[in-house]
mmCIF file of C-alpha atoms and ligand atoms in Angstrom:
data_model
loop_
_atom_site.group_PDB
_atom_site.id
_atom_site.type_symbol
_atom_site.label_atom_id
_atom_site.label_comp_id
_atom_site.label_asym_id
_atom_site.label_seq_id
_atom_site.Cartn_x
_atom_site.Cartn_y
_atom_site.Cartn_z
ATOM 1 C CA MET A 1 2.956 -28.239 18.892
ATOM 2 C CA ASP A 2 4.093 -31.630 17.647
ATOM 3 C CA PRO A 3 5.230 -31.984 14.057
ATOM 4 C CA ALA A 4 2.216 -31.760 11.764
ATOM 5 C CA PRO A 5 0.979 -35.244 10.907
ATOM 6 C CA ILE A 6 -0.649 -34.113 7.662
ATOM 7 C CA ASP A 7 -0.232 -31.280 5.205
ATOM 8 C CA SER A 8 -2.469 -28.413 6.346
ATOM 9 C CA GLU A 9 -3.141 -27.391 2.752
ATOM 10 C CA SER A 10 -4.755 -30.772 2.201
ATOM 11 C CA TRP A 11 -7.716 -29.745 4.384
ATOM 12 C CA MET A 12 -7.751 -25.929 4.260
ATOM 13 C CA GLU A 13 -7.321 -24.295 0.884
ATOM 14 C CA VAL A 14 -8.113 -21.105 -0.969
ATOM 15 C CA ARG A 15 -11.040 -21.723 -3.261
ATOM 16 C CA ASP A 16 -12.902 -19.004 -5.194
ATOM 17 C CA GLY A 17 -10.715 -16.478 -3.391
ATOM 18 C CA GLN A 18 -11.732 -17.584 0.132
ATOM 19 C CA PHE A 19 -10.701 -20.213 2.640
ATOM 20 C CA TYR A 20 -12.464 -23.503 2.171
ATOM 21 C CA CYS A 21 -12.278 -26.432 4.564
ATOM 22 C CA ALA A 22 -12.850 -29.442 2.327
ATOM 23 C CA PRO A 23 -13.581 -32.268 4.822
ATOM 24 C CA ALA A 24 -16.266 -30.094 6.502
ATOM 25 C CA ASP A 25 -17.368 -28.457 3.232
ATOM 26 C CA VAL A 26 -17.476 -24.913 4.697
ATOM 27 C CA TYR A 27 -16.171 -21.551 3.555
ATOM 28 C CA VAL A 28 -14.802 -18.893 5.914
ATOM 29 C CA ASP A 29 -16.328 -15.409 5.361
ATOM 30 C CA PRO A 30 -17.365 -16.213 1.772
ATOM 31 C CA MET A 31 -18.098 -13.323 -0.589
ATOM 32 C CA GLU A 32 -20.620 -15.306 -2.590
ATOM 33 C CA PRO A 33 -23.755 -16.974 -1.236
ATOM 34 C CA SER A 34 -22.538 -20.324 0.049
ATOM 35 C CA PRO A 35 -24.398 -23.404 1.364
ATOM 36 C CA ARG A 36 -22.204 -23.519 4.476
ATOM 37 C CA ALA A 37 -20.445 -20.439 5.865
ATOM 38 C CA VAL A 38 -18.412 -19.753 8.999
ATOM 39 C CA ILE A 39 -18.535 -15.989 9.688
ATOM 40 C CA THR A 40 -15.837 -14.338 11.837
ATOM 41 C CA HIS A 41 -17.586 -10.986 12.399
ATOM 42 C CA GLY A 42 -20.248 -8.595 11.183
ATOM 43 C CA HIS A 43 -18.293 -6.145 8.973
ATOM 44 C CA ALA A 44 -19.561 -6.084 5.406
ATOM 45 C CA ASP A 45 -16.354 -7.465 3.884
ATOM 46 C CA HIS A 46 -16.741 -10.637 5.984
ATOM 47 C CA ALA A 47 -20.470 -11.125 6.574
ATOM 48 C CA ARG A 48 -22.589 -11.340 3.439
ATOM 49 C CA LYS A 49 -26.125 -12.384 2.774
ATOM 50 C CA GLY A 50 -27.534 -15.461 1.105
ATOM 51 C CA HIS A 51 -25.776 -18.308 2.905
ATOM 52 C CA GLY A 52 -27.552 -21.605 3.622
ATOM 53 C CA THR A 53 -26.160 -22.430 7.066
ATOM 54 C CA VAL A 54 -24.273 -19.845 9.116
ATOM 55 C CA TRP A 55 -21.916 -20.547 12.032
ATOM 56 C CA ALA A 56 -21.181 -17.398 14.026
ATOM 57 C CA THR A 57 -21.192 -16.048 17.570
ATOM 58 C CA PRO A 58 -24.641 -14.981 18.849
ATOM 59 C CA GLU A 59 -23.532 -11.317 18.662
ATOM 60 C CA THR A 60 -22.387 -11.636 15.052
ATOM 61 C CA MET A 61 -25.651 -13.382 14.239
ATOM 62 C CA ALA A 62 -27.547 -10.433 15.767
ATOM 63 C CA ILE A 63 -25.473 -7.937 13.770
ATOM 64 C CA MET A 64 -26.190 -9.882 10.574
ATOM 65 C CA ASP A 65 -29.886 -9.847 11.464
ATOM 66 C CA THR A 66 -29.824 -6.090 12.022
ATOM 67 C CA ARG A 67 -28.284 -5.651 8.570
ATOM 68 C CA TYR A 68 -30.686 -8.143 6.943
ATOM 69 C CA TYR A 69 -27.861 -10.550 6.059
ATOM 70 C CA ILE A 70 -29.824 -13.499 7.411
ATOM 71 C CA SER A 71 -33.074 -14.575 5.810
ATOM 72 C CA ASP A 72 -35.870 -16.819 7.076
ATOM 73 C CA ASP A 73 -34.470 -19.868 5.311
ATOM 74 C CA THR A 74 -30.954 -19.437 6.702
ATOM 75 C CA VAL A 75 -30.042 -22.134 9.224
ATOM 76 C CA ARG A 76 -28.312 -20.503 12.180
ATOM 77 C CA VAL A 77 -25.774 -22.238 14.366
ATOM 78 C CA PRO A 78 -24.800 -19.736 17.069
ATOM 79 C CA LEU A 79 -21.697 -20.720 19.033
ATOM 80 C CA ARG A 80 -20.485 -18.891 22.104
ATOM 81 C CA TYR A 81 -16.721 -18.360 22.547
ATOM 82 C CA GLY A 82 -15.101 -21.675 23.419
ATOM 83 C CA GLU A 83 -18.121 -23.818 22.566
ATOM 84 C CA ARG A 84 -16.971 -26.790 20.494
ATOM 85 C CA HIS A 85 -19.027 -27.930 17.521
ATOM 86 C CA ASP A 86 -18.766 -30.938 15.258
ATOM 87 C CA LEU A 87 -18.822 -29.630 11.670
ATOM 88 C CA GLY A 88 -18.842 -33.134 10.201
ATOM 89 C CA GLY A 89 -16.084 -34.816 8.188
ATOM 90 C CA GLY A 90 -13.970 -35.081 11.336
ATOM 91 C CA VAL A 91 -13.625 -31.291 11.719
ATOM 92 C CA THR A 92 -14.296 -29.464 14.995
ATOM 93 C CA LEU A 93 -15.011 -25.720 15.015
ATOM 94 C CA TRP A 94 -14.886 -23.291 17.917
ATOM 95 C CA PHE A 95 -14.636 -19.528 18.225
ATOM 96 C CA ALA A 96 -12.085 -17.524 20.213
ATOM 97 C CA SER A 97 -12.503 -13.794 20.777
ATOM 98 C CA ALA A 98 -10.692 -11.513 18.330
ATOM 99 C CA GLY A 99 -10.932 -8.159 20.153
ATOM 100 C CA HIS A 100 -12.011 -6.391 16.939
ATOM 101 C CA ILE A 101 -15.718 -5.516 17.457
ATOM 102 C CA LEU A 102 -18.682 -6.926 19.386
ATOM 103 C CA GLY A 103 -18.906 -10.673 18.728
ATOM 104 C CA SER A 104 -15.773 -10.792 16.565
ATOM 105 C CA ALA A 105 -14.161 -14.205 16.551
ATOM 106 C CA GLN A 106 -11.215 -16.216 15.381
ATOM 107 C CA ALA A 107 -12.479 -19.401 13.771
ATOM 108 C CA VAL A 108 -10.550 -22.359 15.176
ATOM 109 C CA PHE A 109 -10.591 -25.521 13.045
ATOM 110 C CA GLU A 110 -9.280 -28.851 14.324
ATOM 111 C CA TYR A 111 -8.724 -31.901 12.137
ATOM 112 C CA GLN A 112 -6.606 -35.013 12.622
ATOM 113 C CA GLY A 113 -4.564 -33.511 15.433
ATOM 114 C CA GLN A 114 -3.940 -30.217 13.579
ATOM 115 C CA ARG A 115 -5.268 -26.793 14.427
ATOM 116 C CA ILE A 116 -5.741 -23.913 11.999
ATOM 117 C CA VAL A 117 -6.881 -20.522 13.310
ATOM 118 C CA ALA A 118 -8.496 -18.034 10.924
ATOM 119 C CA ALA A 119 -8.220 -14.809 12.906
ATOM 120 C CA GLY A 120 -10.483 -12.683 10.723
ATOM 121 C CA ASP A 121 -9.814 -9.055 11.733
ATOM 122 C CA PHE A 122 -8.323 -8.598 15.182
ATOM 123 C CA LYS A 123 -6.619 -6.183 17.539
ATOM 124 C CA ARG A 124 -4.702 -6.381 20.795
ATOM 125 C CA HIS A 125 -5.337 -2.853 22.136
ATOM 126 C CA PRO A 126 -7.952 -2.691 24.918
ATOM 127 C CA ASP A 127 -11.545 -2.088 23.812
ATOM 128 C CA PRO A 128 -14.271 -1.654 26.453
ATOM 129 C CA THR A 129 -16.959 -2.643 23.919
ATOM 130 C CA CYS A 130 -15.815 -6.193 23.159
ATOM 131 C CA ALA A 131 -14.033 -9.225 24.575
ATOM 132 C CA ALA A 132 -10.215 -9.134 24.464
ATOM 133 C CA PHE A 133 -8.210 -11.105 21.892
ATOM 134 C CA GLU A 134 -7.359 -14.615 22.992
ATOM 135 C CA VAL A 135 -4.094 -16.227 21.867
ATOM 136 C CA VAL A 136 -4.791 -19.741 20.562
ATOM 137 C CA PRO A 137 -1.700 -21.895 19.967
ATOM 138 C CA CYS A 138 -1.955 -23.468 16.517
ATOM 139 C CA ASP A 139 -0.139 -25.079 13.593
ATOM 140 C CA VAL A 140 -1.324 -22.555 11.014
ATOM 141 C CA PHE A 141 -2.341 -18.970 11.813
ATOM 142 C CA ILE A 142 -4.306 -17.060 9.183
ATOM 143 C CA THR A 143 -3.910 -13.318 9.622
ATOM 144 C CA GLU A 144 -4.752 -10.065 7.866
ATOM 145 C CA ALA A 145 -2.089 -7.420 7.301
ATOM 146 C CA THR A 146 -4.045 -4.153 6.972
ATOM 147 C CA PHE A 147 -1.505 -2.139 8.980
ATOM 148 C CA ALA A 148 1.549 -4.334 8.416
ATOM 149 C CA LEU A 149 4.231 -1.686 8.011
ATOM 150 C CA PRO A 150 6.646 -0.585 10.758
ATOM 151 C CA VAL A 151 5.278 2.975 10.434
ATOM 152 C CA PHE A 152 1.943 1.831 11.851
ATOM 153 C CA GLN A 153 2.130 2.079 15.644
ATOM 154 C CA HIS A 154 -1.341 2.734 17.013
ATOM 155 C CA PRO A 155 -1.326 5.079 20.014
ATOM 156 C CA PRO A 156 -3.493 4.365 23.071
ATOM 157 C CA LEU A 157 -7.083 5.390 22.371
ATOM 158 C CA GLU A 158 -7.202 7.507 25.544
ATOM 159 C CA GLN A 159 -4.469 9.698 24.070
ATOM 160 C CA GLU A 160 -6.465 10.318 20.861
ATOM 161 C CA VAL A 161 -9.676 10.988 22.791
ATOM 162 C CA GLU A 162 -7.776 13.493 24.920
ATOM 163 C CA LYS A 163 -6.798 15.230 21.656
ATOM 164 C CA LEU A 164 -10.481 15.625 20.892
ATOM 165 C CA MET A 165 -11.320 16.827 24.418
ATOM 166 C CA ARG A 166 -8.498 19.376 24.200
ATOM 167 C CA SER A 167 -9.750 20.643 20.853
ATOM 168 C CA MET A 168 -13.221 21.106 22.367
ATOM 169 C CA ARG A 169 -11.793 23.079 25.261
ATOM 170 C CA THR A 170 -9.757 25.273 22.900
ATOM 171 C CA LEU A 171 -12.574 25.777 20.385
ATOM 172 C CA PRO A 172 -15.745 25.694 22.505
ATOM 173 C CA ASP A 173 -17.914 27.320 19.800
ATOM 174 C CA ARG A 174 -17.226 24.708 17.143
ATOM 175 C CA THR A 175 -19.313 21.592 16.575
ATOM 176 C CA HIS A 176 -16.958 18.610 16.485
ATOM 177 C CA ILE A 177 -18.268 16.251 13.833
ATOM 178 C CA VAL A 178 -16.555 12.895 14.195
ATOM 179 C CA GLY A 179 -16.621 10.456 11.265
ATOM 180 C CA VAL A 180 -16.776 6.852 12.508
ATOM 181 C CA TYR A 181 -17.810 3.523 11.031
ATOM 182 C CA ALA A 182 -21.250 2.493 12.223
ATOM 183 C CA LEU A 183 -20.162 -0.895 13.510
ATOM 184 C CA GLY A 184 -17.528 -0.953 16.219
ATOM 185 C CA LYS A 185 -15.701 2.343 15.816
ATOM 186 C CA CYS A 186 -18.717 4.446 16.745
ATOM 187 C CA GLN A 187 -19.414 2.566 19.960
ATOM 188 C CA ARG A 188 -15.760 2.292 20.990
ATOM 189 C CA VAL A 189 -15.237 6.046 20.561
ATOM 190 C CA MET A 190 -18.426 6.886 22.505
ATOM 191 C CA LYS A 191 -17.531 4.542 25.350
ATOM 192 C CA THR A 192 -13.972 5.861 25.610
ATOM 193 C CA LEU A 193 -15.239 9.462 25.647
ATOM 194 C CA ARG A 194 -17.526 8.570 28.548
ATOM 195 C CA LEU A 195 -14.631 6.972 30.413
ATOM 196 C CA ALA A 196 -12.648 10.181 29.768
ATOM 197 C CA GLY A 197 -15.397 12.194 31.432
ATOM 198 C CA TYR A 198 -17.405 13.584 28.491
ATOM 199 C CA GLU A 199 -20.862 14.230 29.995
ATOM 200 C CA HIS A 200 -23.010 15.851 27.297
ATOM 201 C CA PRO A 201 -25.409 13.828 25.175
ATOM 202 C CA PHE A 202 -23.957 12.446 21.915
ATOM 203 C CA TYR A 203 -25.735 13.489 18.738
ATOM 204 C CA LEU A 204 -25.890 10.693 16.194
ATOM 205 C CA HIS A 205 -26.511 10.463 12.464
ATOM 206 C CA GLY A 206 -29.413 8.076 11.792
ATOM 207 C CA ALA A 207 -27.084 5.492 10.193
ATOM 208 C CA LEU A 208 -25.488 4.841 13.586
ATOM 209 C CA LYS A 209 -28.720 4.219 15.486
ATOM 210 C CA ARG A 210 -29.514 0.541 15.039
ATOM 211 C CA LEU A 211 -26.057 -0.839 15.743
ATOM 212 C CA THR A 212 -25.652 1.404 18.788
ATOM 213 C CA GLU A 213 -28.963 0.068 20.108
ATOM 214 C CA LEU A 214 -27.746 -3.442 19.402
ATOM 215 C CA TYR A 215 -24.610 -2.844 21.502
ATOM 216 C CA GLU A 216 -26.876 -1.526 24.262
ATOM 217 C CA SER A 217 -28.939 -4.698 24.116
ATOM 218 C CA TYR A 218 -25.687 -6.550 24.911
ATOM 219 C CA GLY A 219 -25.171 -4.476 28.050
ATOM 220 C CA GLN A 220 -23.095 -1.571 26.733
ATOM 221 C CA ASP A 221 -23.940 1.821 28.236
ATOM 222 C CA PHE A 222 -23.183 4.963 26.228
ATOM 223 C CA GLY A 223 -25.086 7.374 28.449
ATOM 224 C CA ASP A 224 -27.472 9.858 26.879
ATOM 225 C CA TRP A 225 -27.575 10.105 23.088
ATOM 226 C CA GLN A 226 -30.002 11.567 20.611
ATOM 227 C CA LEU A 227 -30.512 11.501 16.880
ATOM 228 C CA VAL A 228 -29.546 14.708 15.070
ATOM 229 C CA SER A 229 -32.760 14.406 13.078
ATOM 230 C CA GLU A 230 -34.782 14.824 16.274
ATOM 231 C CA ILE A 231 -33.327 18.286 16.941
ATOM 232 C CA PRO A 232 -35.183 21.144 15.192
ATOM 233 C CA ARG A 233 -33.031 22.895 12.569
ATOM 234 C CA LYS A 234 -33.446 26.241 14.314
ATOM 235 C CA ASP A 235 -31.651 24.865 17.387
ATOM 236 C CA ARG A 236 -28.323 24.549 15.573
ATOM 237 C CA ASP A 237 -26.483 26.474 18.288
ATOM 238 C CA LEU A 238 -27.234 23.626 20.669
ATOM 239 C CA PHE A 239 -24.481 21.613 18.952
ATOM 240 C CA ARG A 240 -21.722 24.124 19.735
ATOM 241 C CA GLY A 241 -19.105 22.570 21.981
ATOM 242 C CA LYS A 242 -20.706 19.136 21.529
ATOM 243 C CA ILE A 243 -19.826 15.953 19.705
ATOM 244 C CA VAL A 244 -21.784 14.790 16.689
ATOM 245 C CA LEU A 245 -21.045 11.330 15.284
ATOM 246 C CA CYS A 246 -21.716 10.270 11.696
ATOM 247 C CA PRO A 247 -20.366 7.934 9.015
ATOM 248 C CA PRO A 248 -17.033 9.226 7.608
ATOM 249 C CA ALA A 249 -18.579 10.227 4.258
ATOM 250 C CA GLN A 250 -20.878 12.713 5.978
ATOM 251 C CA ILE A 251 -18.305 14.935 7.715
ATOM 252 C CA ASN A 252 -17.955 17.240 4.711
ATOM 253 C CA ASP A 253 -21.249 16.454 3.097
ATOM 254 C CA ARG A 254 -24.345 18.678 2.775
ATOM 255 C CA TRP A 255 -25.567 16.996 5.958
ATOM 256 C CA SER A 256 -22.824 18.625 8.053
ATOM 257 C CA ARG A 257 -23.802 22.155 6.992
ATOM 258 C CA ARG A 258 -26.700 22.201 9.441
ATOM 259 C CA PHE A 259 -24.278 22.565 12.337
ATOM 260 C CA ALA A 260 -22.777 25.742 13.731
ATOM 261 C CA ASP A 261 -19.066 26.026 12.794
ATOM 262 C CA PRO A 262 -18.518 22.335 12.067
ATOM 263 C CA LEU A 263 -15.049 20.937 12.735
ATOM 264 C CA PRO A 264 -14.618 17.804 10.605
ATOM 265 C CA THR A 265 -12.833 15.041 12.531
ATOM 266 C CA VAL A 266 -12.062 11.497 11.412
ATOM 267 C CA ALA A 267 -11.331 8.563 13.721
ATOM 268 C CA SER A 268 -9.431 5.943 11.719
ATOM 269 C CA GLY A 269 -6.202 3.975 11.708
ATOM 270 C CA TRP A 270 -5.301 5.718 8.464
ATOM 271 C CA MET A 271 -5.137 9.100 10.192
ATOM 272 C CA GLN A 272 -1.490 8.261 10.891
ATOM 273 C CA ILE A 273 -0.882 9.105 7.249
ATOM 274 C CA ARG A 274 -1.166 12.839 6.590
ATOM 275 C CA ALA A 275 -2.181 12.392 2.969
ATOM 276 C CA ARG A 276 -5.179 10.307 4.000
ATOM 277 C CA ALA A 277 -6.291 12.917 6.520
ATOM 278 C CA ARG A 278 -6.057 15.575 3.805
ATOM 279 C CA GLN A 279 -7.926 13.388 1.358
ATOM 280 C CA LYS A 280 -10.766 13.016 3.872
ATOM 281 C CA ARG A 281 -10.606 16.781 4.490
ATOM 282 C CA ALA A 282 -10.363 16.185 8.207
ATOM 283 C CA GLU A 283 -9.353 19.187 10.282
ATOM 284 C CA LEU A 284 -8.640 16.866 13.188
ATOM 285 C CA GLY A 285 -7.446 13.280 12.707
ATOM 286 C CA LEU A 286 -7.714 10.755 15.514
ATOM 287 C CA VAL A 287 -5.646 7.601 15.092
ATOM 288 C CA VAL A 288 -8.198 5.032 16.168
ATOM 289 C CA SER A 289 -7.853 1.562 14.733
ATOM 290 C CA ASP A 290 -9.657 -1.697 15.350
ATOM 291 C CA HIS A 291 -6.853 -3.665 13.688
ATOM 292 C CA ALA A 292 -3.532 -4.848 15.058
ATOM 293 C CA ASP A 293 -0.603 -2.532 14.337
ATOM 294 C CA TRP A 294 2.816 -3.702 13.123
ATOM 295 C CA ASN A 295 4.204 -4.752 16.507
ATOM 296 C CA ASP A 296 1.010 -6.499 17.528
ATOM 297 C CA LEU A 297 0.823 -8.421 14.231
ATOM 298 C CA LEU A 298 4.348 -9.756 14.737
ATOM 299 C CA ARG A 299 3.818 -10.418 18.432
ATOM 300 C CA THR A 300 0.578 -12.288 17.780
ATOM 301 C CA CYS A 301 2.074 -14.512 15.085
ATOM 302 C CA ARG A 302 4.902 -15.394 17.485
ATOM 303 C CA GLU A 303 2.611 -16.020 20.460
ATOM 304 C CA THR A 304 0.445 -18.507 18.536
ATOM 305 C CA GLN A 305 3.652 -20.565 18.020
ATOM 306 C CA ALA A 306 2.390 -21.311 14.521
ATOM 307 C CA LYS A 307 5.073 -22.710 12.221
ATOM 308 C CA THR A 308 3.058 -21.517 9.246
ATOM 309 C CA VAL A 309 1.294 -18.163 8.756
ATOM 310 C CA TRP A 310 -0.984 -17.411 5.838
ATOM 311 C CA ILE A 311 -1.550 -13.691 5.183
ATOM 312 C CA THR A 312 -4.859 -12.783 3.606
ATOM 313 C CA HIS A 313 -4.760 -9.119 2.591
ATOM 314 C CA GLY A 314 -3.223 -5.717 3.235
ATOM 315 C CA ARG A 315 0.553 -5.109 3.362
ATOM 316 C CA VAL A 316 1.137 -8.783 2.686
ATOM 317 C CA GLU A 317 4.767 -8.633 1.482
ATOM 318 C CA ALA A 318 6.066 -6.645 4.461
ATOM 319 C CA LEU A 319 4.645 -9.090 6.992
ATOM 320 C CA GLU A 320 5.682 -12.113 4.942
ATOM 321 C CA TYR A 321 9.260 -10.841 4.787
ATOM 322 C CA ALA A 322 9.466 -10.044 8.511
ATOM 323 C CA LEU A 323 8.054 -13.432 9.544
ATOM 324 C CA LYS A 324 10.325 -15.372 7.188
ATOM 325 C CA LYS A 325 13.304 -13.649 8.790
ATOM 326 C CA GLU A 326 12.182 -15.189 12.092
ATOM 327 C CA GLY A 327 12.033 -18.638 10.526
ATOM 328 C CA ILE A 328 8.243 -18.749 10.234
ATOM 329 C CA ASN A 329 6.896 -20.255 7.048
ATOM 330 C CA ALA A 330 4.844 -17.240 5.886
ATOM 331 C CA LYS A 331 2.816 -17.107 2.718
ATOM 332 C CA GLY A 332 1.026 -14.087 1.228
ATOM 333 C CA LEU A 333 -2.283 -14.786 -0.457
ATOM 334 C CA HIS A 334 -3.949 -11.504 -1.475
ATOM 335 C CA LEU A 335 -7.525 -12.685 -1.067
ATOM 336 C CA ILE A 336 -10.133 -10.720 -2.958
ATOM 337 C CA GLY A 337 -12.977 -8.663 -1.575
ATOM 338 C CA MET A 338 -11.380 -7.753 1.748
ATOM 339 C CA GLU A 339 -11.673 -4.014 1.963
ATOM 340 C CA GLU A 340 -9.173 -2.109 4.002
ATOM 341 C CA GLU A 341 -11.523 0.851 4.411
ATOM 342 C CA ILE A 342 -14.234 -1.023 6.307
ATOM 343 C CA GLY A 343 -14.039 -0.711 10.038
ATOM 344 C CA GLU A 344 -10.326 -0.066 10.102
HETATM 345 ZN ZN1 ZN B 1 -13.604 -6.019 10.402
HETATM 346 ZN ZN1 ZN B 2 -12.034 -6.864 7.313
#
């Protein structure tokens, strides 16, 4: 990239705790209802309700619809990956895939020869349920830092799924109850289990139904699945040796007592930390993350060739320090409202 002709902070700033692009008068993933909002993806700490005009990918728009985040008077501007849009004020917006969940996008802003990329949440590991992360060269890269410590090295998902398959072979009478977030994690785990050869129907908690159907409407195939609530209580033995999926809070809840010999399992990036697994009372922890790990965060910042990196939330200091050592102008911001527990 050529030397920046203008100061990037003169057109992209943190206002009310979120990124605000002044010449286009838009916020990125605003927490509060905003007249003009660019939304990177459908997780609840990024997509909120009550905005006037929403720019998002068609998939993110559909997710927001499913969760009632878009009302009748919301103006929708769906943009497919790579489709350029004039935001006004001389600013062009386009979305690049972020590899995080279905429809997840990096918001690319261009103004007076400069390019700023707000990556939202992203990952580099393969995910059969969404488009792969695309590296976009830029002047300023805005990244999260949820897993920005050298200890976080996410294993291949196949390896973690094999752990689950092995446990089911060893303990064929137990019901493996896997706690997964409803948006993204659930579908990625189901798909990977299918690719690993799991052939039984999946049994789903009702909270996972609508978003799984939404993924199916975008061409994803999870094979046969059924709602737990549709199985009569007296048939509890049917679940032995099978996989039940539910939100993480339910694995040790009253709800899980209906199953024969439940084996509480949690699929989350935090399962790398023993204390977290204990805290969740998981008997089996699968390290499954939809965020970039330490190496991928560093690699991504380098590959964008950005001279400046702004770090929104998470282990901000660790990433800031490591990038500065490489001569990158890194700046930690600690934005509010970004929750590390959602969809990690
Ligand atoms: Zn997310
Ligand atoms: Zn997030």
